[in-house]
PDB file of C-alpha atoms in Angstrom:
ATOM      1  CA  UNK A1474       7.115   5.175  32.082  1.00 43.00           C
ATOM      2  CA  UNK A1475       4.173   6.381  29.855  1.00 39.00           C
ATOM      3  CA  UNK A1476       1.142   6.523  31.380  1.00 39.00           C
ATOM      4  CA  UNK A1477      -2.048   4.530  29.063  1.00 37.00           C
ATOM      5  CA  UNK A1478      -5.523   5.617  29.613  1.00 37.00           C
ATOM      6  CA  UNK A1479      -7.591   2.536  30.299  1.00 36.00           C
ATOM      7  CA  UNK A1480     -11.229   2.452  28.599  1.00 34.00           C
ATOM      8  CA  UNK A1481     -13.719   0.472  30.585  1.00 33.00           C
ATOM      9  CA  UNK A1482     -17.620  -0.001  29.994  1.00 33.00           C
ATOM     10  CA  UNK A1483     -20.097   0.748  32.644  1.00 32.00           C
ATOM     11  CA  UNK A1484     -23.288  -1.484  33.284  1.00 28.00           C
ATOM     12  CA  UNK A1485     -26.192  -0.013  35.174  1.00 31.00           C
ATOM     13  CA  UNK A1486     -29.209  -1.919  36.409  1.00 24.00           C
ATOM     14  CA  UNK A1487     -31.741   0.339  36.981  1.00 24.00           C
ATOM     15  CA  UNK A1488     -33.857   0.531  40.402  1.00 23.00           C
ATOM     16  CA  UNK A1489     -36.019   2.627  41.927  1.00 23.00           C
ATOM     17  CA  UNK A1490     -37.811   5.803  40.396  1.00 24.00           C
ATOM     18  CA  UNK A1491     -36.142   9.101  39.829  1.00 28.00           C
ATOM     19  CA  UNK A1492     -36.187  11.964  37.583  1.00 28.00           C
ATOM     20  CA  UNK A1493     -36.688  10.716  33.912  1.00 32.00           C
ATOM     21  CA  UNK A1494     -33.387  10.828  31.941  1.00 47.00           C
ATOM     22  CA  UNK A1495     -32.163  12.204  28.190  1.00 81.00           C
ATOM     23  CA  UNK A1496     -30.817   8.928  26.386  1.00 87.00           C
ATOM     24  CA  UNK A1497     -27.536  10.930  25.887  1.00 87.00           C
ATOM     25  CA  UNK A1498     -26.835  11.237  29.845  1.00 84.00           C
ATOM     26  CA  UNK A1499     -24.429   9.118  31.402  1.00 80.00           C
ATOM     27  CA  UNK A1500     -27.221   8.540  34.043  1.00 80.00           C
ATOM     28  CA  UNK A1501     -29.554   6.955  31.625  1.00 85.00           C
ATOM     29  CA  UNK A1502     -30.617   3.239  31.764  1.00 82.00           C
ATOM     30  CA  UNK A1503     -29.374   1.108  29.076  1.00 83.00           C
ATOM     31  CA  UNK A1504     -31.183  -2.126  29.618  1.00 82.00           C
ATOM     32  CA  UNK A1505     -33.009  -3.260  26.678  1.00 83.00           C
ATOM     33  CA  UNK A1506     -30.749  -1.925  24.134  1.00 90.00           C
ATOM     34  CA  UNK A1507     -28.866  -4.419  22.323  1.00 92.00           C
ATOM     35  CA  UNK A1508     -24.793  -4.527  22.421  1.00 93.00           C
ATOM     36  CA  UNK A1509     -22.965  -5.717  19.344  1.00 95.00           C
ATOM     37  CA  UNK A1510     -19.306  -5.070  17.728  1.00 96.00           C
ATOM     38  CA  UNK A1511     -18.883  -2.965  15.385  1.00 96.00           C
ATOM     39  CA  UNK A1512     -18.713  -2.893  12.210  1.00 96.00           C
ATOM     40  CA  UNK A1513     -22.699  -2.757  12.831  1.00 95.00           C
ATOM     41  CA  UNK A1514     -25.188  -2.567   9.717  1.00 94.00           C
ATOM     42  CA  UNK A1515     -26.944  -4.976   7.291  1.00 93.00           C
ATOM     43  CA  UNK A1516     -25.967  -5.888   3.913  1.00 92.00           C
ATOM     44  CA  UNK A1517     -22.423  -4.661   3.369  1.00 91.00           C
ATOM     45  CA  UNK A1518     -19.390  -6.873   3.124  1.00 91.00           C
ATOM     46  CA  UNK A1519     -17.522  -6.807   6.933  1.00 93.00           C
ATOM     47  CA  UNK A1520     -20.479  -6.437   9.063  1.00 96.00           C
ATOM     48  CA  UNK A1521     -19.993  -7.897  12.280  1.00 96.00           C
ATOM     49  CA  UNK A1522     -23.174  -7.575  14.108  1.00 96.00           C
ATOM     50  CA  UNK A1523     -26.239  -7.323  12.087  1.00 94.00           C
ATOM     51  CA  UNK A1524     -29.197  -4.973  12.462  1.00 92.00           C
ATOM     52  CA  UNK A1525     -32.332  -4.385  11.630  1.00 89.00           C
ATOM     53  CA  UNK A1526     -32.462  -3.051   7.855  1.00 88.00           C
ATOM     54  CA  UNK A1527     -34.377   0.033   6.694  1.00 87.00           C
ATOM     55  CA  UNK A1528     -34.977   2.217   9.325  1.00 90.00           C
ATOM     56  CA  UNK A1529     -34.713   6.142   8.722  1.00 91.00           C
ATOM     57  CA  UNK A1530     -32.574   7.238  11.968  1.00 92.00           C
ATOM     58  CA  UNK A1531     -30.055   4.793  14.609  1.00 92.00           C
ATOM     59  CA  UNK A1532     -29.215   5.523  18.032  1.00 93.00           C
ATOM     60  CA  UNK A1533     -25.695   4.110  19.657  1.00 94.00           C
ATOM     61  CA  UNK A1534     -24.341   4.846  22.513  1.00 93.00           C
ATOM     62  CA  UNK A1535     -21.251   3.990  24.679  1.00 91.00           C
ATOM     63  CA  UNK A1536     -19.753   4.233  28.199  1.00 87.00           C
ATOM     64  CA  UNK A1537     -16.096   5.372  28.221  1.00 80.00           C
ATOM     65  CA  UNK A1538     -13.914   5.380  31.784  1.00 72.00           C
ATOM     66  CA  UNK A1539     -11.739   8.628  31.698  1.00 68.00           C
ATOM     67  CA  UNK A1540     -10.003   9.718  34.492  1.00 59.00           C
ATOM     68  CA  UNK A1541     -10.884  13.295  35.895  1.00 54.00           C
ATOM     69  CA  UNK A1542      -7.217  13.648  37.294  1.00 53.00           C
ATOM     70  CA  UNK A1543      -4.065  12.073  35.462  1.00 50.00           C
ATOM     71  CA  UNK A1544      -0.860  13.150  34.371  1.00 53.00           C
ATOM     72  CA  UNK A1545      -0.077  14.230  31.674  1.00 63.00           C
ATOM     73  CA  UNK A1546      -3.557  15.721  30.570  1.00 74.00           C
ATOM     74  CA  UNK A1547      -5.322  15.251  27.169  1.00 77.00           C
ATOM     75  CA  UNK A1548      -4.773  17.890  24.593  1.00 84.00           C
ATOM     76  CA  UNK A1549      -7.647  16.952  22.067  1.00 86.00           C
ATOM     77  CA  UNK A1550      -9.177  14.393  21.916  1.00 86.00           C
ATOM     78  CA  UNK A1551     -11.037  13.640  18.448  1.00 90.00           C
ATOM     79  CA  UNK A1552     -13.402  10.984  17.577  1.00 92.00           C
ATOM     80  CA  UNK A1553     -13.766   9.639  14.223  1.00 94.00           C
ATOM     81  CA  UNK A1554     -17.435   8.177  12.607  1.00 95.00           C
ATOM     82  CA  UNK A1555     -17.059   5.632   9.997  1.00 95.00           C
ATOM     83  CA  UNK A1556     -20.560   6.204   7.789  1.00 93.00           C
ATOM     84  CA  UNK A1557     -21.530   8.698   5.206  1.00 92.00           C
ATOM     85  CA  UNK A1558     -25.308   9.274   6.572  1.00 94.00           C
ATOM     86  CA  UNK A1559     -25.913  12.352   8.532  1.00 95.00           C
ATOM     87  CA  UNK A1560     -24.791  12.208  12.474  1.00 95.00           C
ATOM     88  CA  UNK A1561     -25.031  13.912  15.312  1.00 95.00           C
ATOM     89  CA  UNK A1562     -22.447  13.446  18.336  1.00 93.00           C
ATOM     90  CA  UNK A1563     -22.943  14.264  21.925  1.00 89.00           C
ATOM     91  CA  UNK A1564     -20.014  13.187  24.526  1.00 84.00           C
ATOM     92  CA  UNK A1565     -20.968  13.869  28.313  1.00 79.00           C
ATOM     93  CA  UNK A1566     -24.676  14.230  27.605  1.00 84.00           C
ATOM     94  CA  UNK A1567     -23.818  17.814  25.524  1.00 84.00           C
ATOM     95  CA  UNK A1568     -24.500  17.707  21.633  1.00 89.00           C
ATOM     96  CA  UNK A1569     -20.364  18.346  20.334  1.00 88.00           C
ATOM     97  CA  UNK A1570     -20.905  17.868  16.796  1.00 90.00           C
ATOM     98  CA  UNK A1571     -22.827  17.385  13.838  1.00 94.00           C
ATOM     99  CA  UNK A1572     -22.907  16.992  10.199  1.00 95.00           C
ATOM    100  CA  UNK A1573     -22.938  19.922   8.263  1.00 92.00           C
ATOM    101  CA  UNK A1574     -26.171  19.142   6.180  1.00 93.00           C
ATOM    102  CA  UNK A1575     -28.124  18.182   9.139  1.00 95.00           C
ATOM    103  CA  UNK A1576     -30.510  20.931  10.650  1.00 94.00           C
ATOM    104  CA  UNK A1577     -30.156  22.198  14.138  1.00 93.00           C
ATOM    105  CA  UNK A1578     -32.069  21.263  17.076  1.00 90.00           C
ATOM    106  CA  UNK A1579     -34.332  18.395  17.604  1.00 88.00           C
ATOM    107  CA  UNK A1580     -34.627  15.924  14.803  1.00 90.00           C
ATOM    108  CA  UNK A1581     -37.436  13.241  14.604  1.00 89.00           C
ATOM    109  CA  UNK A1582     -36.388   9.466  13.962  1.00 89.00           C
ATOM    110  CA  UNK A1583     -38.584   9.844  10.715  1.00 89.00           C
ATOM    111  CA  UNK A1584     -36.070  12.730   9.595  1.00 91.00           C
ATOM    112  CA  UNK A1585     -33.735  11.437   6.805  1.00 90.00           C
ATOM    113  CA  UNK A1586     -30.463  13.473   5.646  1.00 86.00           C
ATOM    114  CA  UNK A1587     -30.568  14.645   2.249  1.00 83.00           C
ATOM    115  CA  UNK A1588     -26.690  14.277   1.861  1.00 87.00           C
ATOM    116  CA  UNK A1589     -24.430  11.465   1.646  1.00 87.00           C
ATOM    117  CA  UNK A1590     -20.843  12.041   2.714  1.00 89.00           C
ATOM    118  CA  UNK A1591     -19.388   9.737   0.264  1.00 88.00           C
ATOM    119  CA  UNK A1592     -15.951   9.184   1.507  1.00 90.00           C
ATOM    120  CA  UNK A1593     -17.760   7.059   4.919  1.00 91.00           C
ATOM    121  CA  UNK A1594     -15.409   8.668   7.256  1.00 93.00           C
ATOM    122  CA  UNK A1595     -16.428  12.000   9.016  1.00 94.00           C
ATOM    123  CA  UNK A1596     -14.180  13.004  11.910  1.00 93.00           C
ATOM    124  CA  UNK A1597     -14.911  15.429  15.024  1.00 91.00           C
ATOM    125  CA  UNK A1598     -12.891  17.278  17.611  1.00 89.00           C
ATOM    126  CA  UNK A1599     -14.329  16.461  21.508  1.00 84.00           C
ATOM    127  CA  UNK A1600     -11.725  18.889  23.162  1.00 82.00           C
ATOM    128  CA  UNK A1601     -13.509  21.132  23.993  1.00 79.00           C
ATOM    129  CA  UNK A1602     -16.208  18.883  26.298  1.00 75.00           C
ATOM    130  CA  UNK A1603     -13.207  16.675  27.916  1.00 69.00           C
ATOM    131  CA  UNK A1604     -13.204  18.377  31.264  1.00 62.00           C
ATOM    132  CA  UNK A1605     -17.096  18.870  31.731  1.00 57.00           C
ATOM    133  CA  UNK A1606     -17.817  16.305  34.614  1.00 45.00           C
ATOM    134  CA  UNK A1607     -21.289  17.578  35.752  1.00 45.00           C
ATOM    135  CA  UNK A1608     -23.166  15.143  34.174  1.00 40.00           C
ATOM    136  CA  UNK A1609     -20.806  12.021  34.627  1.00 38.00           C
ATOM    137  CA  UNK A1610     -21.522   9.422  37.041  1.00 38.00           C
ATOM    138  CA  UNK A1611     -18.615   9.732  39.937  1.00 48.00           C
ATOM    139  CA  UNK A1612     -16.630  12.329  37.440  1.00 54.00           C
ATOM    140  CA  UNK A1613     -15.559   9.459  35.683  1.00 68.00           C
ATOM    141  CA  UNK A1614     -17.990   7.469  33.524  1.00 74.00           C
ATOM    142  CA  UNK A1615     -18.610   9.864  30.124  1.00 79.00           C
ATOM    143  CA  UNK A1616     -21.285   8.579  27.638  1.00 85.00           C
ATOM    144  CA  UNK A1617     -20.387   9.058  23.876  1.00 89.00           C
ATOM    145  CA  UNK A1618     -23.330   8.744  21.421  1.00 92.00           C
ATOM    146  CA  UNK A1619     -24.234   8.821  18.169  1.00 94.00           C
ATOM    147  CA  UNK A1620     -27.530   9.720  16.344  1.00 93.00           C
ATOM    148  CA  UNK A1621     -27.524   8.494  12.576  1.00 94.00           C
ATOM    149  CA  UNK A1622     -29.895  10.302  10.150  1.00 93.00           C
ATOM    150  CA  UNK A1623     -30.092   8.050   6.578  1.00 92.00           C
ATOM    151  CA  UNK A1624     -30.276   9.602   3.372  1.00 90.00           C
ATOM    152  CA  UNK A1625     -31.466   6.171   1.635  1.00 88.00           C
ATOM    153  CA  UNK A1626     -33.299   4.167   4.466  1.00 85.00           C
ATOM    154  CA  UNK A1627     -33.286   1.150   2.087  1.00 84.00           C
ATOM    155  CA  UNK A1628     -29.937   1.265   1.158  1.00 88.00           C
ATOM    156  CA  UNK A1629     -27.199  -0.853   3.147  1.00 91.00           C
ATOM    157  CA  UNK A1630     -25.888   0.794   5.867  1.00 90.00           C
ATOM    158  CA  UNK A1631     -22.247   0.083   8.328  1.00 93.00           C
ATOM    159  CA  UNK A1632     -21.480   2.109  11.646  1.00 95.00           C
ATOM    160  CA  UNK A1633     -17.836   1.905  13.552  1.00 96.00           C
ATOM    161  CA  UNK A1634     -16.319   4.565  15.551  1.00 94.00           C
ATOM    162  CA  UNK A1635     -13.197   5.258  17.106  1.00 93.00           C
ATOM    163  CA  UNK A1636     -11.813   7.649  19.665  1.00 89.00           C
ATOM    164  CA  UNK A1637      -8.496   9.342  20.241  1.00 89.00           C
ATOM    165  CA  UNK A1638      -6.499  11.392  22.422  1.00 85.00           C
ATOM    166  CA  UNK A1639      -3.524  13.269  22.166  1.00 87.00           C
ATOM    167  CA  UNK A1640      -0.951  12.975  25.071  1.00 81.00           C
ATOM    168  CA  UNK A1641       2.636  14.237  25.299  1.00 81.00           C
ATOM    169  CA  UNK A1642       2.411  14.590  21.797  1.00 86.00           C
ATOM    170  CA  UNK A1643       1.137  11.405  20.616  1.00 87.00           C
ATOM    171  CA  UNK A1644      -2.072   9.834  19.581  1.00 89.00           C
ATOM    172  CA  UNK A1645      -3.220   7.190  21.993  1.00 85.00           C
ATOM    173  CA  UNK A1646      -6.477   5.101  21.012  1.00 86.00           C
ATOM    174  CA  UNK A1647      -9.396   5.087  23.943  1.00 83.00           C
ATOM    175  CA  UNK A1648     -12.080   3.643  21.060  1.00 88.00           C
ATOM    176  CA  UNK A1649     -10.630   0.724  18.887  1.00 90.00           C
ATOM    177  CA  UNK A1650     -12.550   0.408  15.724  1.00 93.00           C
ATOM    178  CA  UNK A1651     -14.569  -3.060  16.127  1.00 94.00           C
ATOM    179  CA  UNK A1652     -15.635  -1.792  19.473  1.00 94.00           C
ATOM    180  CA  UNK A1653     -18.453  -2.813  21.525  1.00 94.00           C
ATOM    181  CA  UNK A1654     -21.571  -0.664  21.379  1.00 95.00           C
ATOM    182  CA  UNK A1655     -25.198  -0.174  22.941  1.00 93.00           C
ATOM    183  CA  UNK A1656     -27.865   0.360  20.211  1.00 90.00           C
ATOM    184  CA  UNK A1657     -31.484   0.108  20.154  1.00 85.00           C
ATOM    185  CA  UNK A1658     -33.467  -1.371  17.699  1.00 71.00           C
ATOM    186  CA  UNK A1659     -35.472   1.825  16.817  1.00 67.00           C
ATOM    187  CA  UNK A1660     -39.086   2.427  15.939  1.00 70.00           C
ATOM    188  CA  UNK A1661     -38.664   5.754  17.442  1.00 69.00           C
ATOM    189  CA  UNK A1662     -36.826   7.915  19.399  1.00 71.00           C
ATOM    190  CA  UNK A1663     -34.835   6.494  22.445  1.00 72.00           C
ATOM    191  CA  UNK A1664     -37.344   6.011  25.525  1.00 60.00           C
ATOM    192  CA  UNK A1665     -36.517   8.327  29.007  1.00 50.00           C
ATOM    193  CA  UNK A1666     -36.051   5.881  31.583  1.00 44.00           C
ATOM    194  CA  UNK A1667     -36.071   6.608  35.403  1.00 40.00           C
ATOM    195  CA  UNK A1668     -32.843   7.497  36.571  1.00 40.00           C
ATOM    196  CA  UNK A1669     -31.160   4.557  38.278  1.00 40.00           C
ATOM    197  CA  UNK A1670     -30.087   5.391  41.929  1.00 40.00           C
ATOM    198  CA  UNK A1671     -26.632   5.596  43.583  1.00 38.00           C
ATOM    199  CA  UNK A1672     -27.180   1.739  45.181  1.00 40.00           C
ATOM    200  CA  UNK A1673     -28.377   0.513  41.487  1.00 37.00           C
ATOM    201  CA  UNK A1674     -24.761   1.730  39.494  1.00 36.00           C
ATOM    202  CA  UNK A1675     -22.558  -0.613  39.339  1.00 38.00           C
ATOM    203  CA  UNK A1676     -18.990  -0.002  38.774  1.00 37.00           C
ATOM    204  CA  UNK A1677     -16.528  -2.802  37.459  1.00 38.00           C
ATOM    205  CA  UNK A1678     -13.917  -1.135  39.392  1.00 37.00           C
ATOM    206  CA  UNK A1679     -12.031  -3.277  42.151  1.00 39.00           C
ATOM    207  CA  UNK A1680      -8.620  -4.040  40.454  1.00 40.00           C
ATOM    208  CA  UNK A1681      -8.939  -1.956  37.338  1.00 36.00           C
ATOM    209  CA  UNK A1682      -6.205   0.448  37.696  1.00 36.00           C
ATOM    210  CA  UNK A1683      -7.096   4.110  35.899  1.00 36.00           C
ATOM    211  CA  UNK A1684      -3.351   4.481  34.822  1.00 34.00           C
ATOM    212  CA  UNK A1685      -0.649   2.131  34.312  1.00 31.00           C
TER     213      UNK A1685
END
């Protein structure tokens, strides 16, 4: 019988103070972003959750549920950007990938790309940071976001994403394009947030089986 990962999203209230968390940790508070399906953007044909328009740099994020222990295991898993502007990709709180025209390090939401990619679709390999757990809540929750740099603020703009992994030799879909995704409506970078405690996480887990 094969085995199908099932992709769930997490949802955190936050209580109590802690040690101030990076927007790209799984531990990291989510309330007052917005949540939308994708395609998100503003004036393109398809857009299925509109945002705000001209704004040099986006921040998205997402909660995936991937077991620690399954069989059999994930080979590479690859996740797939649909936008030309400049992006940068962290799964599990680690940076994993970005474009090649951005610069390293740090960028500033006032930072615009220089470069468009102009076939929209720009496609990264995750394989390396599937197994890396420290930074997941319960070794299971795995945040996946997305940092987009625009090369033409005032230009329209559409953002969907999709991930996939490869088991037993074929390509099984954990991200559907038209997914669900956190994003903030930016006027700078993504506040730090205390981090929630253990009694404030919230896990929509009774009767979700991990594998069927």
């Amino acid at each position: 019988m094969k085995k199908i990962l099932v992709v769930s999203l997490l949802f955190v209230s936050l209580a109590g103070m802690g040690q101030a968390m990076d927007w790209m940790q799984g531990s990291y508070s989510a309330d007052g972003w917005e949540s939308g399906y994708a395609p998100l953007g503003f004036d393109e044909a398809g857009i299925t959750t509109t945002i705000d328009a001209d704004r040099p740099t986006y921040y998205f994020r997402k909660m995936l549920y991937l077991p620690s222990t399954y069989d059999p295991p994930i080979t590479q898993l690859k996740l797939t950007i649909h936008t030309g502007d400049g992006v940068i990709v962290s799964f599990n709180g680690v940076e994993a990938a970005r474009s090649s025209w951005l610069p390293q390090g740090d960028l500033p939401y006032e930072f615009t790309g220089n470069f468009t990619d102009p076939s929209g679709l720009q496609e990264f390999d995750l394989t390396d940071l599937v197994y890396q757990c420290e930074n997941s809540i319960g070794d299971n929750w795995r945040p996946v976001t997305v940092e987009i740099h625009r090369a033409q603020p005032t230009h329209s703009m559409s953002f969907d994403a999709e991930v996939q992994a490869l088991i037993s030799g074929s390509w099984d879909a954990l991200v559907e394009p038209e997914s669900q995704w956190d994003w903030l409506e930016p006027t700078g970078r993504p506040p730090f947030f205390p981090e929630p405690t253990l009694d404030a996480i919230r896990y929509p887990l009774p009767g979700m089986p991990a594998v069927i």
